[in-house]
Coordinates of C-alpha atoms in Angstrom, one line a residue:
M1 CA 0.0 0.2 0.1
L2 CA 1.4 3.1 -1.0
I3 CA -0.1 6.4 0.5
L4 CA 0.3 9.9 -1.2
S5 CA -0.5 13.0 0.7
L6 CA -1.2 16.5 -0.9
F7 CA -1.4 19.8 0.7
A8 CA -3.5 22.6 -0.5
N9 CA -6.0 25.2 1.0
G10 CA -4.8 24.4 4.3
Q11 CA -6.0 21.0 3.9
S12 CA -4.2 17.6 3.4
Y13 CA -5.9 15.2 0.8
N14 CA -4.7 11.5 1.0
L15 CA -4.8 9.3 -1.9
M16 CA -3.7 5.6 -1.6
N17 CA -2.7 2.8 -4.2
V18 CA -3.2 -0.8 -3.2
Y19 CA -2.0 -4.1 -4.6
S20 CA -3.3 -7.2 -2.6
D21 CA -2.5 -10.6 -3.3
K22 CA -4.5 -13.7 -3.8
T23 CA -4.7 -14.5 -0.2
H24 CA -5.9 -10.7 0.2
T25 CA -3.4 -9.7 2.5
A26 CA -3.4 -5.8 2.0
A27 CA -7.5 -5.7 1.7
L28 CA -8.0 -7.7 5.0
L29 CA -5.2 -5.4 6.6
L30 CA -7.2 -2.4 5.7
V31 CA -10.3 -4.0 7.4
E32 CA -8.5 -4.4 10.2
E33 CA -6.8 -1.0 10.3
A34 CA -9.6 1.3 9.1
A35 CA -10.7 2.8 12.2
L36 CA -6.6 4.1 12.4
L37 CA -6.5 5.4 8.9
P38 CA -7.2 9.3 7.8
P39 CA -9.7 10.3 5.4
F40 CA -8.8 9.7 1.9
I41 CA -10.2 10.9 -1.3
Y42 CA -8.9 8.0 -3.5
M43 CA -8.2 4.5 -3.3
G44 CA -7.3 2.5 -6.0
G45 CA -5.4 -0.5 -7.4
D46 CA -5.3 -4.4 -7.8
F47 CA -7.6 -5.8 -5.4
N48 CA -7.6 -9.2 -6.6
I49 CA -11.2 -9.7 -5.5
H50 CA -13.9 -11.4 -7.9
S51 CA -17.6 -10.4 -7.6
Q52 CA -20.6 -9.8 -9.3
E53 CA -20.8 -6.4 -7.8
W54 CA -18.3 -4.8 -10.6
D55 CA -17.8 -7.8 -12.8
G56 CA -20.9 -8.8 -15.1
G57 CA -19.3 -12.2 -16.1
H58 CA -18.8 -13.1 -12.3
R59 CA -21.2 -15.1 -10.3
G60 CA -21.0 -14.7 -6.7
H61 CA -20.3 -11.9 -3.9
P62 CA -17.6 -13.4 -1.5
G63 CA -17.5 -12.3 2.2
V64 CA -13.8 -10.4 1.3
A65 CA -16.0 -8.4 -1.3
T66 CA -18.2 -7.3 1.2
Q67 CA -15.3 -6.3 3.8
L68 CA -13.9 -4.4 1.0
L69 CA -16.7 -2.1 0.4
N70 CA -17.6 -1.9 4.0
M71 CA -14.0 -0.4 4.7
A72 CA -14.4 1.8 1.9
S73 CA -17.6 3.1 3.5
E74 CA -15.9 3.2 6.7
L75 CA -13.2 5.6 4.9
G76 CA -16.1 7.8 3.2
L77 CA -15.3 6.2 -0.1
Q78 CA -17.8 4.4 -2.6
Q79 CA -16.7 2.5 -6.1
A80 CA -16.7 4.8 -8.7
P81 CA -18.2 3.5 -12.3
F82 CA -15.9 3.1 -15.4
V83 CA -16.8 5.6 -18.3
N84 CA -15.7 2.5 -20.8
P85 CA -16.7 -0.5 -18.5
G86 CA -14.9 -3.9 -19.4
P87 CA -12.3 -5.9 -18.0
T88 CA -9.3 -4.3 -16.3
F89 CA -7.1 -7.8 -16.2
Y90 CA -6.1 -9.9 -19.3
S91 CA -4.3 -13.1 -18.1
C92 CA -1.2 -14.2 -20.2
I93 CA -2.4 -17.7 -19.8
Q94 CA -5.0 -18.4 -22.6
A95 CA -7.4 -20.6 -20.6
F96 CA -8.1 -17.8 -18.2
C97 CA -10.7 -15.5 -18.7
S98 CA -10.4 -11.8 -18.6
T99 CA -11.9 -10.2 -15.5
V100 CA -12.4 -7.0 -13.3
I101 CA -10.0 -7.0 -10.4
D102 CA -8.9 -3.1 -10.5
L103 CA -10.9 -1.1 -8.8
V104 CA -11.3 2.7 -7.8
F105 CA -12.9 4.2 -4.7
V106 CA -13.7 7.8 -4.4
Q107 CA -15.7 10.4 -2.1
L108 CA -19.5 9.9 -2.8
D109 CA -19.6 13.4 -4.2
Q110 CA -17.2 12.5 -6.8
T111 CA -18.4 9.4 -8.1
L112 CA -20.0 11.4 -11.2
T113 CA -17.0 13.6 -11.7
A114 CA -14.1 11.0 -11.2
Q115 CA -14.1 9.7 -14.8
V116 CA -12.7 6.3 -14.5
T117 CA -11.5 5.5 -17.7
R118 CA -9.7 2.3 -18.9
V119 CA -6.7 3.5 -21.3
H120 CA -5.9 0.7 -24.1
N121 CA -3.6 2.4 -25.9
V122 CA -0.8 2.6 -23.0
Q123 CA -1.7 -1.1 -21.9
G124 CA 1.5 -2.3 -24.1
Q125 CA 2.7 -5.8 -22.7
L126 CA 0.9 -5.6 -19.3
D127 CA -1.8 -8.0 -18.5
H128 CA -3.7 -5.0 -16.4
I129 CA -5.3 -2.0 -18.1
P130 CA -4.2 1.4 -17.1
L131 CA -7.0 3.4 -15.1
T132 CA -6.9 7.1 -15.3
T133 CA -9.2 9.3 -12.4
T134 CA -10.3 12.7 -12.1
L135 CA -10.3 14.1 -8.8
L136 CA -11.4 17.5 -8.0
I137 CA -9.6 19.4 -5.2
S138 CA -11.0 22.5 -3.8
A139 CA -11.2 24.2 -0.1
D140 CA -14.0 22.2 0.9
S141 CA -13.2 18.8 -0.4
G142 CA -13.4 16.0 2.3
A143 CA -15.9 18.0 4.2
T144 CA -19.5 19.1 3.9
P145 CA -20.1 21.9 6.0
R146 CA -23.7 22.2 7.2
R147 CA -25.9 24.3 9.8
A148 CA -27.2 21.3 12.4
L149 CA -28.6 21.1 15.8
K150 CA -27.4 18.9 18.3
A151 CA -29.5 15.7 18.9
D152 CA -29.7 15.8 22.8
R153 CA -33.0 16.6 24.2
E154 CA -31.8 20.0 25.9
E155 CA -30.5 21.5 22.6
Q156 CA -33.8 20.6 20.8
I157 CA -35.9 21.8 23.7
H158 CA -34.0 25.3 23.5
F159 CA -34.3 25.5 19.8
V160 CA -38.4 24.8 20.3
R161 CA -38.4 27.9 22.8
V162 CA -36.7 30.1 20.2
I163 CA -39.2 29.3 17.9
E164 CA -41.9 30.2 20.3
G165 CA -40.2 33.4 20.9
E166 CA -40.0 34.3 17.2
F167 CA -43.5 33.1 16.7
S168 CA -45.3 35.3 19.5
M169 CA -43.1 38.4 18.2
K170 CA -44.0 37.9 14.3
V171 CA -47.3 36.0 14.1
D172 CA -50.6 37.5 14.9
K173 CA -53.4 35.1 16.1
H174 CA -55.8 37.6 15.2
A175 CA -54.4 38.1 11.6
P176 CA -57.2 38.0 9.0
L177 CA -57.2 35.0 6.5
D178 CA -60.2 35.8 4.1
T179 CA -58.1 36.0 0.8
P180 CA -55.3 34.2 -0.6
D181 CA -52.9 37.1 -0.2
Q182 CA -53.6 36.9 3.7
I183 CA -53.1 33.2 4.0
D184 CA -49.8 33.5 1.9
A185 CA -48.7 36.3 4.1
V186 CA -49.4 34.4 7.3
A187 CA -47.7 31.3 6.0
Q188 CA -44.6 33.2 5.0
T189 CA -44.6 34.8 8.5
I190 CA -44.6 31.2 9.9
A191 CA -41.7 30.4 7.7
D192 CA -40.0 33.5 8.5
S193 CA -40.2 32.7 12.1
F194 CA -38.9 28.8 11.7
S195 CA -36.0 30.4 9.6
A196 CA -35.0 33.2 12.2
A197 CA -35.0 30.4 15.0
W198 CA -32.6 27.9 12.9
E199 CA -30.5 30.7 11.9
I200 CA -30.0 31.8 15.7
F201 CA -29.9 28.5 17.2
S202 CA -28.4 26.2 14.7
R203 CA -24.6 26.1 14.2
E204 CA -22.2 25.5 11.3
V205 CA -20.6 21.8 11.5
T206 CA -18.3 20.0 9.3
I207 CA -19.7 16.5 8.4
R208 CA -17.0 14.5 7.2
R209 CA -17.5 11.5 5.2
H210 CA -15.7 9.4 8.0
S211 CA -17.8 10.9 10.8
K212 CA -19.5 8.4 13.5
P213 CA -22.5 9.4 15.4
W214 CA -21.1 8.1 18.5
W215 CA -17.5 9.8 18.3
M216 CA -17.2 11.9 21.0
D217 CA -14.4 14.8 21.9
E218 CA -12.5 12.1 24.2
C219 CA -12.2 9.8 21.1
S220 CA -10.3 12.5 19.2
V221 CA -8.0 13.2 22.2
A222 CA -7.1 9.9 22.3
L223 CA -6.7 9.1 18.9
R224 CA -4.3 12.2 18.5
A225 CA -2.0 11.1 21.6
Y226 CA -1.6 7.5 19.8
R227 CA -0.9 9.1 16.4
E228 CA 1.6 11.4 17.9
Y229 CA 3.3 8.9 20.0
G230 CA 2.2 5.1 18.8
L231 CA 2.6 3.8 22.1
P232 CA 0.6 0.5 23.3
E233 CA -0.7 2.3 26.3
D234 CA -1.9 5.1 24.2
W235 CA -3.7 2.6 21.9
K236 CA -5.6 1.0 24.9
L237 CA -6.6 4.4 25.8
Y238 CA -7.9 5.0 22.3
R239 CA -9.7 1.6 22.3
K240 CA -11.3 2.6 25.8
A241 CA -12.3 5.8 24.8
V242 CA -14.1 4.4 21.5
K243 CA -15.8 1.3 23.6
N244 CA -17.3 4.3 26.2
A245 CA -18.4 6.4 23.5
K246 CA -20.1 3.4 21.8
W247 CA -21.8 2.6 25.1
V248 CA -23.1 6.1 26.0
F249 CA -24.5 6.4 22.3
F250 CA -26.2 2.9 22.0
D251 CA -27.5 3.1 25.5
S252 CA -29.1 6.2 25.0
R253 CA -30.5 4.9 21.5
I254 CA -31.8 1.9 22.9
T255 CA -33.7 4.0 25.5
E256 CA -35.1 6.3 23.3
V257 CA -36.4 3.2 20.8
S258 CA -37.5 1.0 23.5
I259 CA -39.2 3.5 26.0
T260 CA -39.7 7.1 24.8
N261 CA -41.2 6.7 21.2
K262 CA -41.6 2.6 21.2
R263 CA -40.6 2.3 17.5
T264 CA -38.4 -0.9 17.7
W265 CA -38.5 -0.9 13.8
D266 CA -36.4 2.2 13.6
L267 CA -33.3 -0.1 14.4
M268 CA -34.0 -2.3 11.4
S269 CA -32.2 -1.7 7.9
W270 CA -35.1 -0.6 6.0
V271 CA -35.7 2.6 8.0
Q272 CA -32.2 3.7 7.8
Q273 CA -30.2 5.9 5.5
C274 CA -30.6 4.2 1.8
K275 CA -27.2 4.8 0.1
L276 CA -26.9 5.3 -3.5
P277 CA -25.4 2.3 -5.3
P278 CA -22.2 2.1 -7.0
C279 CA -23.4 2.2 -10.7
E280 CA -22.4 2.9 -14.2
A281 CA -23.3 6.2 -15.6
I282 CA -27.2 7.0 -15.7
Q283 CA -28.4 6.5 -19.3
Y284 CA -30.9 8.9 -20.3
Q285 CA -32.3 8.8 -24.0
G286 CA -29.3 6.8 -25.2
Q287 CA -26.7 9.2 -23.7
P288 CA -24.8 8.8 -20.3
C289 CA -25.1 11.7 -17.8
H290 CA -21.5 12.7 -17.1
A291 CA -22.6 16.2 -15.8
L292 CA -25.0 17.3 -12.9
P293 CA -27.0 19.4 -15.4
Q294 CA -27.7 16.3 -17.6
L295 CA -28.4 14.2 -14.3
W296 CA -31.1 16.6 -13.1
D297 CA -32.8 16.8 -16.5
A298 CA -32.8 12.8 -16.6
L299 CA -34.6 12.5 -13.2
H300 CA -36.8 15.4 -13.6
N301 CA -37.9 14.2 -17.1
T302 CA -38.6 10.9 -16.2
N303 CA -40.4 11.8 -12.8
N304 CA -42.6 14.1 -15.0
S305 CA -43.5 12.1 -18.0
A306 CA -46.9 11.7 -17.9
S307 CA -48.0 15.3 -18.9
D308 CA -50.4 15.8 -21.6
R309 CA -51.7 12.4 -22.2
P310 CA -55.1 12.0 -23.7
F311 CA -58.4 11.2 -21.7
N312 CA -62.0 11.1 -22.3
I313 CA -63.7 12.9 -19.3
N314 CA -67.3 12.1 -20.8
I315 CA -67.2 8.5 -19.7
L316 CA -68.0 9.8 -16.1
N317 CA -71.5 10.9 -17.5
C318 CA -72.9 7.4 -17.0
I319 CA -72.4 7.7 -13.5
P320 CA -74.9 9.6 -11.3
N321 CA -73.3 12.4 -8.9
I322 CA -73.6 11.9 -5.3
P323 CA -75.4 14.8 -3.4
V324 CA -73.2 17.8 -2.3
W325 CA -72.1 17.0 1.4
G326 CA -71.2 20.3 3.4
W327 CA -67.6 21.2 4.8
V328 CA -67.4 21.2 8.8
P329 CA -64.2 23.3 9.9
F330 CA -61.5 21.3 11.3
S331 CA -61.5 21.0 15.3
A332 CA -58.9 20.9 17.5
L333 CA -59.3 17.6 18.2
E334 CA -58.8 16.7 14.7
M335 CA -55.1 18.7 14.7
Q336 CA -54.3 16.6 18.1
E337 CA -55.1 13.5 16.6
A338 CA -53.0 14.1 13.3
K339 CA -49.9 15.3 15.0
A340 CA -49.9 12.5 17.6
S341 CA -49.9 9.8 14.7
C342 CA -46.7 11.4 13.2
S343 CA -43.6 10.0 13.5
N344 CA -40.8 12.0 15.6
V345 CA -38.0 10.6 13.5
S346 CA -39.0 11.4 9.8
A347 CA -36.8 13.8 8.3
P348 CA -37.8 17.5 7.8
G349 CA -38.2 19.5 5.1
L350 CA -36.9 22.9 3.9
D351 CA -38.4 24.5 7.2
H352 CA -35.7 22.2 9.4
V353 CA -38.8 21.6 11.9
K354 CA -39.3 17.9 12.9
W355 CA -42.7 16.4 14.0
S356 CA -41.0 16.3 17.6
H357 CA -40.6 20.1 17.2
L358 CA -44.1 20.8 16.2
K359 CA -45.4 18.5 19.0
M360 CA -43.7 20.6 21.5
L361 CA -44.6 23.8 20.0
M362 CA -48.4 22.4 20.1
R363 CA -49.1 21.2 23.4
G364 CA -52.3 22.5 24.7
P365 CA -53.9 25.4 23.3
T366 CA -50.8 27.5 22.6
H367 CA -50.2 30.6 20.5
V368 CA -48.7 28.2 17.7
F369 CA -52.0 25.8 18.0
T370 CA -54.2 28.6 17.5
V371 CA -52.8 30.2 14.4
L372 CA -52.1 26.6 12.8
L373 CA -56.0 25.3 13.3
S374 CA -57.3 28.8 12.0
L375 CA -54.7 28.8 9.0
A376 CA -55.8 25.0 8.0
N377 CA -59.3 26.1 8.3
A378 CA -58.7 29.2 6.1
C379 CA -57.4 27.2 3.4
L380 CA -60.1 25.0 2.6
Q381 CA -62.9 27.9 3.4
V382 CA -60.9 30.3 1.0
G383 CA -59.7 27.5 -1.6
H384 CA -56.1 28.2 -1.5
W385 CA -52.8 26.6 -0.6
P386 CA -50.1 28.8 0.5
K387 CA -46.8 29.2 -1.9
H388 CA -44.5 28.4 0.8
F389 CA -46.1 24.9 1.4
K390 CA -45.7 24.0 -2.5
E391 CA -41.7 23.9 -2.3
S392 CA -40.0 20.6 -1.3
M393 CA -36.7 18.6 -1.8
S394 CA -36.8 15.2 -3.7
V395 CA -34.0 13.0 -2.2
I396 CA -33.3 10.4 -4.8
I397 CA -32.8 6.8 -3.4
P398 CA -32.4 3.7 -5.2
K399 CA -35.2 1.0 -5.8
L400 CA -34.3 -2.2 -4.2
N401 CA -32.9 -5.6 -6.1
K402 CA -32.7 -3.8 -9.7
P403 CA -30.6 -5.8 -12.0
S404 CA -28.9 -2.4 -13.4
Y405 CA -28.8 1.3 -11.9
S406 CA -28.2 2.8 -15.3
A407 CA -31.8 4.1 -15.9
P408 CA -33.2 6.9 -13.8
K409 CA -36.2 4.5 -13.2
A410 CA -34.3 2.3 -11.0
F411 CA -34.5 5.3 -8.8
R412 CA -37.3 6.9 -6.6
P413 CA -37.8 10.3 -5.3
I414 CA -38.4 10.8 -1.6
V415 CA -40.3 14.2 -1.2
L416 CA -39.5 16.3 1.9
L417 CA -42.0 18.7 2.5
N418 CA -42.6 21.5 5.0
T419 CA -43.9 20.0 8.3
V420 CA -46.8 22.6 8.9
G421 CA -47.9 22.0 5.5
K422 CA -47.7 18.2 5.9
L423 CA -49.9 18.5 9.5
V424 CA -52.5 20.2 7.1
E425 CA -52.5 17.6 4.9
K426 CA -52.6 14.8 7.3
M427 CA -55.7 16.6 8.7
L428 CA -57.5 16.7 5.4
S429 CA -56.5 12.9 4.6
N430 CA -57.7 11.6 7.8
R431 CA -61.1 13.4 7.2
I432 CA -61.7 12.1 3.7
Q433 CA -60.1 8.7 3.8
F434 CA -61.3 5.1 3.8
D435 CA -59.2 2.1 4.8
G436 CA -59.3 -1.7 3.2
D437 CA -56.5 -4.4 3.0
A438 CA -56.7 -5.9 -0.6
G439 CA -54.6 -8.8 0.7
L440 CA -56.9 -9.9 3.5
I441 CA -60.0 -9.3 1.2
L442 CA -58.4 -11.4 -1.8
M443 CA -57.8 -14.4 0.9
H444 CA -61.3 -14.3 2.0
M445 CA -62.5 -14.3 -1.7
V446 CA -60.2 -17.7 -2.6
R447 CA -61.4 -19.4 0.5
A448 CA -65.4 -18.3 -0.2
G449 CA -65.0 -19.5 -3.8
W450 CA -63.5 -22.7 -2.6
A451 CA -66.5 -23.4 -0.4
K452 CA -68.8 -23.0 -3.6
G453 CA -66.6 -25.3 -5.6
L454 CA -64.9 -22.5 -7.6
K455 CA -61.3 -22.0 -8.6
T456 CA -60.0 -18.5 -8.3
S457 CA -57.5 -16.8 -10.7
V458 CA -56.0 -13.5 -10.6
I459 CA -53.9 -10.9 -12.9
A460 CA -52.0 -8.4 -10.8
F461 CA -50.9 -5.4 -12.7
D462 CA -49.2 -2.0 -12.4
V463 CA -50.0 1.5 -13.6
T464 CA -47.1 3.3 -14.8
Q465 CA -45.9 6.6 -13.2
F466 CA -49.5 6.4 -11.3
Y467 CA -49.1 9.5 -9.2
P468 CA -47.7 11.9 -11.7
S469 CA -50.1 10.3 -14.3
L470 CA -53.0 11.7 -12.6
N471 CA -55.1 14.4 -14.5
H472 CA -56.1 17.4 -12.6
E473 CA -59.1 18.1 -14.8
V474 CA -60.6 14.4 -14.4
L475 CA -59.7 14.5 -10.9
M476 CA -61.7 17.6 -10.1
A477 CA -64.7 16.2 -12.1
I478 CA -64.3 13.1 -9.8
L479 CA -64.5 15.0 -6.7
R480 CA -67.8 16.6 -8.0
K481 CA -68.9 13.4 -8.6
L482 CA -68.2 12.1 -5.0
G483 CA -70.3 15.3 -3.5
F484 CA -67.6 17.5 -2.6
S485 CA -68.4 21.1 -2.0
D486 CA -67.4 23.8 -4.3
N487 CA -64.6 25.2 -1.7
V488 CA -63.1 21.9 -1.5
V489 CA -62.7 21.4 -5.2
K490 CA -61.5 24.9 -5.5
F491 CA -58.9 23.9 -2.8
F492 CA -57.7 20.7 -4.5
S493 CA -57.7 22.5 -8.1
H494 CA -55.2 25.1 -6.2
Y495 CA -53.4 22.6 -4.1
L496 CA -52.2 20.5 -7.1
V497 CA -50.6 23.4 -9.3
G498 CA -47.6 25.6 -8.9
H499 CA -45.1 23.1 -7.1
S500 CA -41.7 23.2 -7.4
T501 CA -38.9 20.7 -5.9
Q502 CA -35.0 20.7 -5.8
Y503 CA -33.5 17.1 -6.4
A504 CA -30.8 16.0 -4.2
W505 CA -28.1 13.3 -5.4
G506 CA -26.0 12.4 -2.1
D507 CA -24.5 15.8 -1.3
F508 CA -25.5 17.5 -4.8
I509 CA -28.9 19.7 -5.0
S510 CA -30.3 20.8 -8.1
D511 CA -31.7 24.2 -8.8
L512 CA -35.8 24.5 -8.2
R513 CA -37.7 23.0 -10.9
Q514 CA -41.4 23.2 -11.7
A515 CA -43.5 20.1 -10.5
D516 CA -47.1 20.3 -11.4
V517 CA -47.9 16.8 -13.0
G518 CA -50.2 14.3 -11.2
V519 CA -50.5 14.3 -7.2
G520 CA -47.2 15.3 -5.4
Q521 CA -44.9 12.1 -4.0
G522 CA -44.5 12.2 -0.3
S523 CA -48.1 14.0 0.7
A524 CA -50.4 12.0 2.9
L525 CA -53.1 13.5 0.4
S526 CA -51.6 11.4 -2.8
P527 CA -52.8 8.0 -1.7
V528 CA -56.2 9.3 -0.9
L529 CA -56.8 11.3 -4.3
S530 CA -55.4 8.5 -6.1
A531 CA -57.9 6.2 -4.5
F532 CA -60.9 8.8 -5.5
Y533 CA -59.5 8.5 -9.2
L534 CA -59.8 4.5 -9.1
T535 CA -63.3 4.7 -7.3
L536 CA -64.8 5.9 -10.5
I537 CA -62.8 3.4 -12.6
M538 CA -63.9 0.4 -10.6
R539 CA -67.4 1.6 -10.5
L540 CA -67.3 1.6 -14.5
F541 CA -65.7 -1.7 -14.5
E542 CA -68.4 -3.2 -12.2
L543 CA -71.0 -1.9 -14.9
D544 CA -69.4 -3.3 -18.0
P545 CA -71.3 -6.4 -19.4
L546 CA -68.0 -8.1 -20.2
T547 CA -66.8 -8.1 -16.7
R548 CA -69.8 -10.0 -15.0
G549 CA -68.4 -12.3 -12.4
C550 CA -64.9 -10.7 -12.1
F551 CA -63.7 -8.3 -9.4
L552 CA -61.4 -5.5 -9.5
L553 CA -59.2 -4.8 -6.2
S554 CA -56.7 -2.0 -5.8
Y555 CA -54.0 -1.0 -3.6
V556 CA -52.5 2.4 -4.9
D557 CA -50.8 1.5 -8.4
N558 CA -51.1 -2.3 -7.9
G559 CA -54.6 -3.8 -9.4
T560 CA -55.9 -7.2 -9.2
L561 CA -58.3 -8.8 -11.6
V562 CA -60.1 -11.7 -9.6
V563 CA -62.1 -14.3 -11.6
Q564 CA -64.0 -17.2 -10.0
L565 CA -65.2 -19.9 -12.1
K566 CA -65.6 -23.7 -12.2
S567 CA -62.5 -24.4 -14.3
L568 CA -59.2 -22.7 -14.6
L569 CA -59.5 -22.3 -18.3
D570 CA -62.7 -20.7 -18.2
N571 CA -61.1 -18.2 -15.9
C572 CA -58.4 -17.9 -18.3
E573 CA -60.6 -16.4 -21.2
A574 CA -62.6 -14.5 -18.4
L575 CA -59.5 -12.7 -17.3
K576 CA -58.5 -11.8 -20.8
Q577 CA -61.7 -10.1 -21.7
A578 CA -61.7 -8.3 -18.2
Y579 CA -57.9 -7.1 -19.0
S580 CA -59.2 -5.7 -21.9
V581 CA -62.0 -3.8 -20.4
I582 CA -59.6 -2.4 -17.7
F583 CA -57.0 -1.5 -20.0
D584 CA -59.2 0.6 -21.8
L585 CA -60.9 2.2 -19.0
F586 CA -57.1 3.3 -17.8
K587 CA -56.4 4.6 -21.1
K588 CA -59.7 6.9 -21.4
F589 CA -58.6 8.4 -17.6
G590 CA -55.2 9.0 -18.6
L591 CA -53.4 6.3 -17.3
T592 CA -51.1 3.4 -18.8
L593 CA -50.5 -0.2 -17.7
E594 CA -47.2 -2.0 -18.0
H595 CA -48.0 -5.4 -19.5
D596 CA -44.4 -6.6 -18.9
K597 CA -44.9 -6.2 -15.2
S598 CA -48.2 -7.8 -15.1
E599 CA -48.6 -11.2 -13.3
V600 CA -50.9 -14.1 -13.3
F601 CA -51.7 -16.8 -10.7
H602 CA -54.1 -19.6 -10.1
F603 CA -55.5 -20.7 -6.8
D604 CA -56.3 -24.2 -6.4
Q605 CA -56.8 -26.8 -3.4
S606 CA -57.1 -29.5 -5.4
H607 CA -54.1 -32.1 -6.1
S608 CA -54.2 -31.3 -9.7
K609 CA -51.0 -29.9 -11.5
D610 CA -53.1 -28.0 -14.0
N611 CA -51.7 -24.4 -14.4
P612 CA -52.8 -23.0 -17.5
P613 CA -51.5 -20.0 -19.4
V614 CA -53.4 -16.7 -20.2
D615 CA -53.2 -15.3 -23.5
L616 CA -53.4 -11.5 -22.4
G617 CA -54.1 -10.2 -26.0
Y618 CA -51.2 -7.6 -25.4
A619 CA -47.5 -8.0 -26.0
P620 CA -45.5 -9.7 -24.9
H621 CA -48.0 -12.0 -23.3
T622 CA -49.9 -13.0 -26.7
G623 CA -49.8 -15.2 -29.4
A624 CA -47.1 -17.7 -29.1
T625 CA -46.0 -16.4 -25.8
P626 CA -49.0 -16.6 -23.6
F627 CA -48.7 -15.7 -19.8
K628 CA -47.5 -18.1 -17.9
P629 CA -48.6 -18.6 -14.1
K630 CA -46.3 -18.8 -11.1
L631 CA -46.1 -21.4 -8.5
Y632 CA -45.5 -18.7 -5.8
W633 CA -46.7 -15.3 -6.1
Q634 CA -45.4 -12.0 -4.0
Y635 CA -48.3 -9.7 -3.3
L636 CA -48.6 -6.8 -1.1
G637 CA -46.1 -8.5 1.5
F638 CA -47.8 -12.1 1.0
Y639 CA -46.0 -15.1 -0.2
F640 CA -49.0 -17.0 -1.8
D641 CA -48.9 -20.4 -2.7
R642 CA -51.4 -22.2 -4.9
K643 CA -53.1 -23.9 -1.9
L644 CA -52.9 -20.8 0.7
T645 CA -50.6 -22.9 3.0
F646 CA -48.1 -19.8 3.4
T647 CA -45.2 -22.4 3.4
E648 CA -43.3 -19.9 1.0
H649 CA -44.4 -17.0 3.2
I650 CA -43.1 -18.4 6.5

């Protein structure tokens, strides 16, 4: 291992070159000593480790490869993709295959700019292809300065008290809220109060890639002493300081999880930070995104690609209108119930206010509580959603278990909204939502069908870009059909437009971009509005004579056609007709089904192995390539087998 240190801008920048033999001596030494190493901006070389993570021609991911990735992560590094992917080692022995064993790791914020390239024209007689890497060194390389609050409870309480002071000085609880301008003014004053408190109480900290949440000042002192003198006694003191820091941190974390908020699932991996995977350059419209403006365009256009789809609103004319029901103002109890059900650990939006802060501000009939309740009722009464609540941050995270992360569709945006706006949305959602469990309903239908001697077959389908595809004009017509009053319809017509968002990829943040397509991701109202949209589709499906004996279940963008007849062959024909009807209905509502994501499954409690395919009538599942059913089916968290024994689920 060779370490090169460069000095510029008053900082040191460390680069490491590695050669590890077939027994992984260097790699394992790095794993063992990672805690003692300084921060690096680059690590590269011949690691002699084969893995499918970086070599598509290899099958398997050995334990030492996992250790290497974890060690790199501990150093604040991530594997950088090749601009021109391919083997890096060509063996002189003819029987040996070419492979990828030369790797480059850089800081997360440089994975897009590193431009790691295999340089063939200088390989000569070497069996390894030389690699070039571009590193950006600036005054803030290796560290990200941010404003933050300390995590301990006393600091959080002090921050809330500062907000209360700013709120009482700037926000008048008797301010008029009769016009859109007045609502915007009060919402902006609330935002200014939060912002002022944040600027007063937060402090700028430098969060480095190798920072640990449990690290304490005592650890830094002990580590400096060991690095300066290198004595065994200093090493023992350092290890003791680290051990004590971990004990203190994790004891307090366990106490918080088990006693304070009683959310034991916060310890699970699926609620932790979702890191962006090492991947090749994102491809959009056939071109790689090697620069940030190209990446922002690819992400934004992908998540807003459903605009201007044709629709036929006249299809709603055959459904009678439900009588209009009056809108009753929100009560104090509704606001209390809405905030009580929200998680204290959810990420804050652009206002930096968490649910835990808002709950402390709204204990009892406080000044803050009174103002926010008046604001919520004014929004519905006037039919206006403040501009401040329409700004958001879209954090890009990877979807799980994708074979490739070279396409924007392999990622999803997690939208962070302003907390006060989310509270109003939660209140409105609680008022108008209805619940149902599609998985449990399906199980009941299957067993009820068996009791009647019927066999059950299903087709599960997926709606492409569901939330962004919901047409505003159609949605307003649906709300009127469902009996919502004019002021509520007016509110939603204003609520859905004028939105803007910034995209966050790691530490990179885009410019503010317009996001007016469909219903917003991350809002408590989006599932409810999408359910209203599907309600009338389901009603029209029920009225169609071709679908008699068929049922339609839906959970957000996952729909399920259910048919129950005496034979599976009859089920297959009925499913084909029902799928054609639902495809046409969705098209008239401006929605598109993804045929290649559909699934077919037959429930059968008999001992017969009959499992016939279904000709869907749409490519790729038609003609010579019909839809072949599975033996096991994953649906809404369940793993179904044909006899409902749940052996695969367990």
